[in-house]
């Protein structure tokens, strides 16, 4: 069940980020996707798990976004050097 929670939070945060015109701060993402008050009315099963577990899913997402940006940077650099 924990894996399902992490996947749910990861996807919820990713969906939120994709709807924003620019990259929101980690504080904003936590307010919209991680904090307990987000789940007061719906998806209350999420509250069965610690905040830290939910926050870890967010940190994994941000780490993956950062790694993607670094990879793109190196790819663009290689293209620029070859041409």
Coordinates of C-alpha atoms in Angstrom, one line a residue:
X1 CA 0.0 0.0 0.0
X2 CA 2.9 2.4 0.7
X3 CA 4.1 2.0 -2.9
X4 CA 0.6 2.9 -4.1
X5 CA 0.7 6.0 -1.9
X6 CA 4.0 7.2 -3.2
X7 CA 2.9 6.7 -6.7
X8 CA -0.3 8.6 -6.0
X9 CA 1.5 11.5 -4.4
X10 CA 4.2 11.6 -7.1
X11 CA 1.5 11.7 -9.9
X12 CA -0.5 14.3 -8.0
X13 CA 2.5 16.6 -7.6
X14 CA 3.5 16.1 -11.2
X15 CA 0.0 16.9 -12.4
X16 CA 0.1 20.1 -10.3
X17 CA 3.5 21.1 -11.6
X18 CA 2.3 20.6 -15.2
X19 CA -0.7 22.9 -14.7
X20 CA 1.5 25.8 -13.6
X21 CA 3.0 28.3 -16.0
X22 CA 6.4 28.1 -14.2
X23 CA 8.0 25.8 -11.8
X24 CA 6.3 26.3 -8.4
X25 CA 8.3 26.4 -5.2
X26 CA 8.5 23.3 -3.0
X27 CA 6.5 25.1 -0.4
X28 CA 3.7 25.7 -2.8
X29 CA 3.7 22.1 -4.0
X30 CA 3.5 20.9 -0.4
X31 CA 0.6 23.3 0.3
X32 CA -1.3 21.9 -2.7
X33 CA -0.4 18.3 -2.7
X34 CA 1.2 17.1 0.6
X35 CA -0.2 18.8 3.6
X36 CA -2.9 17.1 5.7
X37 CA -5.6 19.8 5.0
X38 CA -5.6 18.9 1.3
X39 CA -7.1 15.5 2.2
X40 CA -9.7 16.7 4.8
X41 CA -12.6 16.0 2.4
X42 CA -11.4 13.5 -0.2
X43 CA -8.8 10.8 -0.4
X44 CA -8.7 10.5 3.4
X45 CA -6.9 7.2 3.1
X46 CA -3.7 9.3 2.5
X47 CA -3.8 10.5 6.1
X48 CA -3.2 6.9 7.3
X49 CA 0.5 7.5 6.3
X50 CA 3.1 9.8 7.7
X51 CA 3.7 13.2 6.2
X52 CA 7.3 12.3 5.7
X53 CA 6.4 9.4 3.4
X54 CA 4.3 11.8 1.3
X55 CA 7.1 14.4 1.3
X56 CA 9.6 11.8 0.2
X57 CA 7.5 11.1 -2.9
X58 CA 7.7 14.8 -3.7
X59 CA 11.4 14.9 -3.2
X60 CA 11.8 11.9 -5.5
X61 CA 9.9 13.8 -8.2
X62 CA 12.0 16.9 -7.8
X63 CA 15.2 14.9 -8.0
X64 CA 13.9 13.2 -11.2
X65 CA 13.1 16.6 -12.7
X66 CA 16.5 17.9 -11.8
X67 CA 18.2 14.9 -13.4
X68 CA 16.2 15.3 -16.6
X69 CA 17.2 19.0 -16.8
X70 CA 20.9 18.1 -16.3
X71 CA 20.7 15.4 -19.0
X72 CA 19.1 17.9 -21.4
X73 CA 21.8 20.4 -20.6
X74 CA 24.5 17.9 -21.5
X75 CA 22.7 16.8 -24.6
X76 CA 22.3 20.3 -25.9
X77 CA 26.0 21.0 -25.1
X78 CA 27.1 18.0 -27.1
X79 CA 24.9 19.1 -30.0
X80 CA 26.4 22.6 -29.9
X81 CA 30.0 21.2 -29.8
X82 CA 29.5 18.8 -32.6
X83 CA 27.9 21.4 -34.9

